[in-house]
Amino acid sequence: MKRKRELANLKEQSHGNVARNAAFPKEYIKRPKQVPRNATNRKKILITWSTGTDRAKEAANSVVSEIFKKNHKGNIKVVDPTTHRIEPSNIRYFAKGIDLDKVGLSIVNVEQIDNENQIPLVKIVESRVALKKYSDFLAKKKEKELMELGVLNKSYKNLVTDKKEDNLKHIKISWQIESDDLKRQKAHEIVSLLKKGNKVTLYLDDKNNINSNNWLENFEELDRSQKGEPPRLPESVFQKRAAVLETLKEIVSEYANDPVLLGNMNSKMIMKLIPKDVKPQNNDKRALKELRKKERQEKLQKRIQRKKMNEM
């Protein structure tokens, strides 16, 4: 009898399960999601470099790794050195033939396509620039690790960094700046910093470049010995830029030592200023202004004479 009751209970349970399965079709039954095969079996992309030091290869591989983090296919955008246009590419092909003894890679911008996809803008930079960026990356990584371990005090680190950065100020100036704005607003900003004992670096460039998000990247490779002069500008544009430069020299002459100039007026320039320890007297200021005014007049006369000689 006991055996018969057990069999009867099993039949009832089986009948109930069939009824439930009929009420809930297969498409409504939740199943655990399967992990895509590509997610676990995706190969790690490695690029074998035939040139460059071990450090240069590490720096390049660091950039390549960052590219694949942002775009798993390795799709990038690059600036064509001939047309200066931004062209699509892939890091697998773009990296071929790069001489790490002379140049390196740098991500200068990242374009967000959607929630998952990004397109890095990659630029070829000088080897020293790439190595400097890699050193900064390693330093920040090490600092982060030390702070997580509690070895480095975050507030102390920020205090030291702020002191270093506060002593050097950066000011952007467009070649197209109005004379009044330069003599008033910019002059006040520059002189105020020099009076406080700050070193000041002025960046002069076309307004379209100086107002871009990555404006500082344009000045990375600027040095005194530039190879290949940029195309000559129209005389009116060149004279406007010369006036801006001379005005800046006159503004800072009273409060800074002789400025260090990099670049040229046909393209972009950097003016590095170090404040004077002792301020000149009023008489010295007036005499210095007169001297500089006389020098400008002599330069202008020489330029006019050369122009007349060329036209003859």
Coordinates of C-alpha atoms in Angstrom, one line a residue:
M1 CA 0.0 0.0 0.0
K2 CA 2.8 2.4 0.9
R3 CA 4.5 1.7 -2.4
K4 CA 1.3 2.5 -4.3
R5 CA 0.9 5.9 -2.5
E6 CA 4.4 6.9 -3.5
L7 CA 3.8 6.1 -7.1
A8 CA 0.6 8.1 -7.1
N9 CA 2.4 11.1 -5.6
L10 CA 5.1 10.9 -8.4
K11 CA 2.4 10.9 -11.1
E12 CA 0.8 14.0 -9.6
Q13 CA 4.1 15.9 -9.5
S14 CA 4.9 14.9 -13.1
H15 CA 1.5 16.1 -14.2
G16 CA 2.0 19.5 -12.4
N17 CA 5.4 20.0 -14.1
V18 CA 3.9 19.4 -17.5
A19 CA 1.2 21.9 -16.9
R20 CA 3.7 24.6 -15.8
N21 CA 5.9 24.0 -18.8
A22 CA 2.8 24.3 -21.1
A23 CA 1.9 27.6 -19.4
F24 CA 5.4 29.0 -19.9
P25 CA 6.9 28.4 -23.3
K26 CA 10.6 27.9 -23.8
E27 CA 11.2 31.4 -25.1
Y28 CA 10.0 32.9 -21.8
I29 CA 12.2 30.7 -19.6
K30 CA 15.3 32.7 -18.5
R31 CA 18.6 31.1 -19.0
P32 CA 22.0 32.2 -17.9
K33 CA 23.8 34.3 -20.6
Q34 CA 26.7 32.6 -22.3
V35 CA 30.0 34.4 -22.5
P36 CA 30.9 35.1 -26.1
R37 CA 33.8 33.0 -27.4
N38 CA 35.7 36.0 -28.6
A39 CA 35.7 37.6 -25.2
T40 CA 38.0 34.9 -23.7
N41 CA 39.8 33.8 -26.8
R42 CA 40.7 37.3 -28.1
K43 CA 44.4 37.4 -28.9
K44 CA 46.6 40.0 -27.5
I45 CA 48.1 42.1 -30.2
L46 CA 51.9 42.5 -30.1
I47 CA 54.0 44.6 -32.4
T48 CA 57.7 43.7 -32.8
W49 CA 59.9 46.7 -33.2
S50 CA 63.1 46.4 -35.1
T51 CA 64.5 49.8 -34.2
G52 CA 64.9 51.8 -31.0
T53 CA 66.2 51.2 -27.5
D54 CA 64.4 49.0 -25.0
R55 CA 63.0 52.1 -23.4
A56 CA 61.7 53.5 -26.7
K57 CA 60.1 50.1 -27.4
E58 CA 58.4 50.1 -24.0
A59 CA 57.1 53.6 -24.7
A60 CA 55.7 52.7 -28.1
N61 CA 54.1 49.5 -26.7
S62 CA 52.5 51.5 -23.9
V63 CA 50.8 53.7 -26.6
V64 CA 49.8 50.7 -28.6
S65 CA 48.3 49.1 -25.5
E66 CA 46.3 52.2 -24.8
I67 CA 45.1 52.3 -28.3
F68 CA 43.7 48.8 -28.1
K69 CA 42.1 49.6 -24.7
K70 CA 40.2 52.4 -26.4
N71 CA 39.5 50.5 -29.7
H72 CA 39.8 46.7 -29.7
K73 CA 40.2 46.6 -33.4
G74 CA 43.1 49.1 -33.4
N75 CA 41.4 51.7 -35.5
I76 CA 42.9 55.1 -35.2
K77 CA 43.1 58.5 -37.0
V78 CA 46.4 60.0 -38.1
V79 CA 47.5 63.3 -39.5
D80 CA 48.8 62.9 -43.1
P81 CA 52.3 64.6 -43.1
T82 CA 51.8 65.6 -46.8
T83 CA 48.2 66.9 -46.9
H84 CA 48.0 67.7 -43.2
R85 CA 44.5 66.1 -43.2
I86 CA 43.2 63.6 -40.6
E87 CA 42.9 60.2 -42.2
P88 CA 41.6 56.9 -40.8
S89 CA 44.1 54.1 -40.3
N90 CA 44.9 51.1 -38.2
I91 CA 47.8 50.8 -35.7
R92 CA 48.8 47.4 -37.2
Y93 CA 49.6 49.1 -40.5
F94 CA 50.5 52.5 -39.2
A95 CA 53.3 51.1 -37.0
K96 CA 55.1 49.5 -39.9
G97 CA 58.3 51.2 -40.8
I98 CA 58.4 53.6 -37.8
D99 CA 62.0 54.2 -36.8
L100 CA 61.9 54.4 -33.0
D101 CA 65.5 55.7 -33.0
K102 CA 64.2 59.0 -34.3
V103 CA 60.4 59.2 -33.6
G104 CA 57.8 57.8 -31.3
L105 CA 54.0 57.6 -30.9
S106 CA 51.6 59.9 -29.0
I107 CA 47.9 59.9 -28.5
V108 CA 46.9 63.6 -28.8
N109 CA 43.1 63.2 -28.8
V110 CA 40.3 60.6 -28.5
E111 CA 37.1 60.8 -30.4
Q112 CA 34.1 59.2 -28.7
I113 CA 32.0 57.3 -31.3
D114 CA 29.5 55.7 -29.0
N115 CA 29.3 54.2 -25.5
E116 CA 31.8 51.5 -26.3
N117 CA 33.9 52.7 -29.2
Q118 CA 36.6 55.4 -29.3
I119 CA 39.0 56.5 -32.0
P120 CA 42.4 57.7 -30.8
L121 CA 44.1 60.4 -32.8
V122 CA 47.8 59.3 -33.1
K123 CA 50.7 61.6 -33.9
I124 CA 54.3 61.0 -34.7
V125 CA 56.5 62.9 -32.3
E126 CA 60.2 63.2 -31.7
S127 CA 61.8 60.4 -29.8
R128 CA 62.7 62.6 -26.8
V129 CA 59.0 63.8 -26.6
A130 CA 57.7 60.2 -26.6
L131 CA 60.2 59.1 -23.9
K132 CA 59.4 62.2 -21.8
K133 CA 55.7 61.3 -22.0
Y134 CA 56.4 57.7 -21.1
S135 CA 58.5 58.8 -18.1
D136 CA 55.7 61.0 -16.9
F137 CA 53.2 58.1 -17.3
L138 CA 55.4 55.8 -15.2
A139 CA 55.9 58.4 -12.6
K140 CA 52.2 59.0 -12.2
K141 CA 51.6 55.3 -12.1
K142 CA 54.2 54.9 -9.3
E143 CA 52.7 57.7 -7.4
K144 CA 49.3 56.2 -7.6
E145 CA 50.6 52.9 -6.3
L146 CA 52.4 54.5 -3.4
M147 CA 49.3 56.5 -2.4
E148 CA 47.2 53.4 -2.5
L149 CA 49.7 51.7 -0.2
G150 CA 49.7 54.7 2.1
V151 CA 53.4 55.4 1.6
L152 CA 52.9 58.8 -0.1
N153 CA 50.7 61.4 1.4
K154 CA 48.4 62.7 -1.3
S155 CA 48.1 66.2 0.3
Y156 CA 51.9 66.5 0.5
K157 CA 52.3 65.4 -3.1
N158 CA 49.8 68.0 -4.3
L159 CA 51.4 70.7 -2.3
V160 CA 54.9 70.0 -3.8
T161 CA 53.4 69.8 -7.3
D162 CA 51.5 73.0 -6.9
K163 CA 54.6 74.9 -5.7
K164 CA 56.5 73.8 -8.8
E165 CA 53.7 74.6 -11.2
D166 CA 52.8 77.9 -9.5
N167 CA 56.2 79.4 -10.3
L168 CA 55.8 78.8 -14.1
K169 CA 52.8 80.4 -15.8
H170 CA 51.6 79.9 -19.4
I171 CA 49.8 82.5 -21.4
K172 CA 48.3 82.1 -24.9
I173 CA 48.4 85.0 -27.3
S174 CA 46.9 85.1 -30.8
W175 CA 48.7 86.8 -33.7
Q176 CA 45.4 88.4 -34.5
I177 CA 45.0 90.1 -31.1
E178 CA 43.9 93.7 -31.1
S179 CA 46.5 96.3 -30.1
D180 CA 44.3 97.6 -27.3
D181 CA 43.7 94.2 -25.8
L182 CA 47.4 93.4 -26.0
K183 CA 48.5 96.7 -24.3
R184 CA 45.9 96.5 -21.6
Q185 CA 44.5 93.1 -20.7
K186 CA 47.4 90.9 -21.7
A187 CA 50.0 93.4 -20.6
H188 CA 48.4 93.6 -17.1
E189 CA 48.3 89.8 -16.9
I190 CA 51.9 89.3 -17.9
V191 CA 53.3 92.2 -15.8
S192 CA 51.4 91.1 -12.7
L193 CA 52.9 87.6 -12.9
L194 CA 56.4 88.9 -13.4
K195 CA 56.0 91.3 -10.5
K196 CA 55.1 88.3 -8.3
G197 CA 58.4 86.6 -9.3
N198 CA 56.8 84.0 -11.6
K199 CA 58.4 82.7 -14.7
V200 CA 56.2 83.3 -17.7
T201 CA 56.0 81.5 -21.1
L202 CA 54.1 83.1 -23.9
Y203 CA 52.7 81.1 -26.7
L204 CA 52.0 82.9 -30.0
D205 CA 50.1 81.3 -32.8
D206 CA 47.2 81.7 -35.2
K207 CA 43.9 82.1 -33.3
N208 CA 42.5 78.9 -34.9
N209 CA 45.4 76.9 -33.4
I210 CA 45.8 78.6 -30.1
N211 CA 42.1 78.1 -29.2
S212 CA 42.0 74.4 -30.1
N213 CA 41.8 71.7 -27.3
N214 CA 45.2 70.4 -28.0
W215 CA 47.0 73.7 -28.7
L216 CA 50.0 72.8 -26.6
E217 CA 50.8 69.8 -28.8
N218 CA 51.6 72.2 -31.6
F219 CA 54.5 73.7 -29.6
E220 CA 56.1 70.4 -28.5
E221 CA 58.6 70.1 -31.4
L222 CA 59.3 73.8 -31.6
D223 CA 63.0 74.7 -31.2
R224 CA 65.5 77.3 -32.4
S225 CA 66.9 75.2 -35.3
Q226 CA 63.8 74.4 -37.3
K227 CA 64.4 72.6 -40.6
G228 CA 62.4 73.8 -43.5
E229 CA 61.0 77.4 -43.1
P230 CA 57.2 77.7 -43.3
P231 CA 55.8 79.6 -46.3
R232 CA 56.3 83.3 -46.3
L233 CA 53.2 85.2 -45.2
P234 CA 51.8 88.3 -47.0
E235 CA 53.6 91.5 -46.0
S236 CA 50.6 92.9 -44.2
V237 CA 50.2 89.8 -42.0
F238 CA 53.9 89.7 -41.3
Q239 CA 54.0 93.3 -40.3
K240 CA 51.1 92.8 -37.9
R241 CA 52.9 89.9 -36.2
A242 CA 56.1 91.9 -36.0
A243 CA 54.2 94.6 -34.3
V244 CA 52.7 92.2 -31.8
L245 CA 56.1 90.8 -31.0
E246 CA 57.7 94.2 -30.6
T247 CA 54.9 95.3 -28.3
L248 CA 55.4 92.3 -26.1
K249 CA 59.1 92.9 -25.9
E250 CA 58.4 96.5 -24.9
I251 CA 55.9 95.4 -22.2
V252 CA 58.2 92.9 -20.6
S253 CA 61.4 94.8 -20.9
E254 CA 60.9 96.6 -17.6
Y255 CA 60.2 93.5 -15.6
A256 CA 62.0 90.6 -17.2
N257 CA 65.4 89.7 -18.4
D258 CA 66.1 89.4 -22.2
P259 CA 63.4 87.0 -23.4
V260 CA 64.3 83.7 -25.0
L261 CA 62.6 83.4 -28.4
L262 CA 61.8 80.1 -30.2
G263 CA 60.3 79.7 -33.6
N264 CA 59.6 82.4 -36.1
M265 CA 56.8 84.8 -37.0
N266 CA 55.8 82.9 -40.2
S267 CA 54.4 80.2 -38.0
K268 CA 54.4 80.1 -34.2
M269 CA 56.7 81.4 -31.4
I270 CA 57.5 80.8 -27.8
M271 CA 58.7 83.7 -25.6
K272 CA 60.3 82.6 -22.2
L273 CA 60.4 85.3 -19.6
I274 CA 62.4 85.3 -16.3
P275 CA 61.6 88.2 -13.9
K276 CA 64.3 90.7 -13.0
D277 CA 65.5 90.6 -9.4
V278 CA 65.8 94.4 -9.2
K279 CA 63.3 96.7 -10.7
P280 CA 64.9 99.5 -12.8
Q281 CA 64.4 103.2 -11.8
N282 CA 62.0 105.5 -13.7
N283 CA 64.9 107.2 -15.5
D284 CA 66.2 103.9 -16.7
K285 CA 62.8 102.8 -17.9
R286 CA 62.4 106.0 -20.0
A287 CA 65.9 105.6 -21.4
L288 CA 65.3 102.0 -22.2
K289 CA 62.1 102.8 -24.0
E290 CA 63.8 105.5 -26.1
L291 CA 66.6 103.1 -27.0
R292 CA 64.2 100.3 -28.1
K293 CA 62.1 102.8 -30.1
K294 CA 65.2 103.9 -31.9
E295 CA 66.2 100.3 -32.6
R296 CA 62.8 99.6 -34.1
Q297 CA 63.0 102.7 -36.3
E298 CA 66.4 101.5 -37.6
K299 CA 65.1 98.0 -38.3
L300 CA 62.2 99.4 -40.2
Q301 CA 64.4 101.6 -42.3
K302 CA 66.7 98.7 -43.2
R303 CA 63.6 96.6 -44.1
I304 CA 62.3 99.3 -46.4
Q305 CA 65.8 99.6 -48.0
R306 CA 66.0 95.9 -48.6
K307 CA 62.5 95.9 -50.2
K308 CA 63.5 98.7 -52.6
M309 CA 66.7 96.9 -53.5
N310 CA 64.7 93.7 -54.4
E311 CA 62.2 95.7 -56.5
M312 CA 65.0 97.2 -58.6

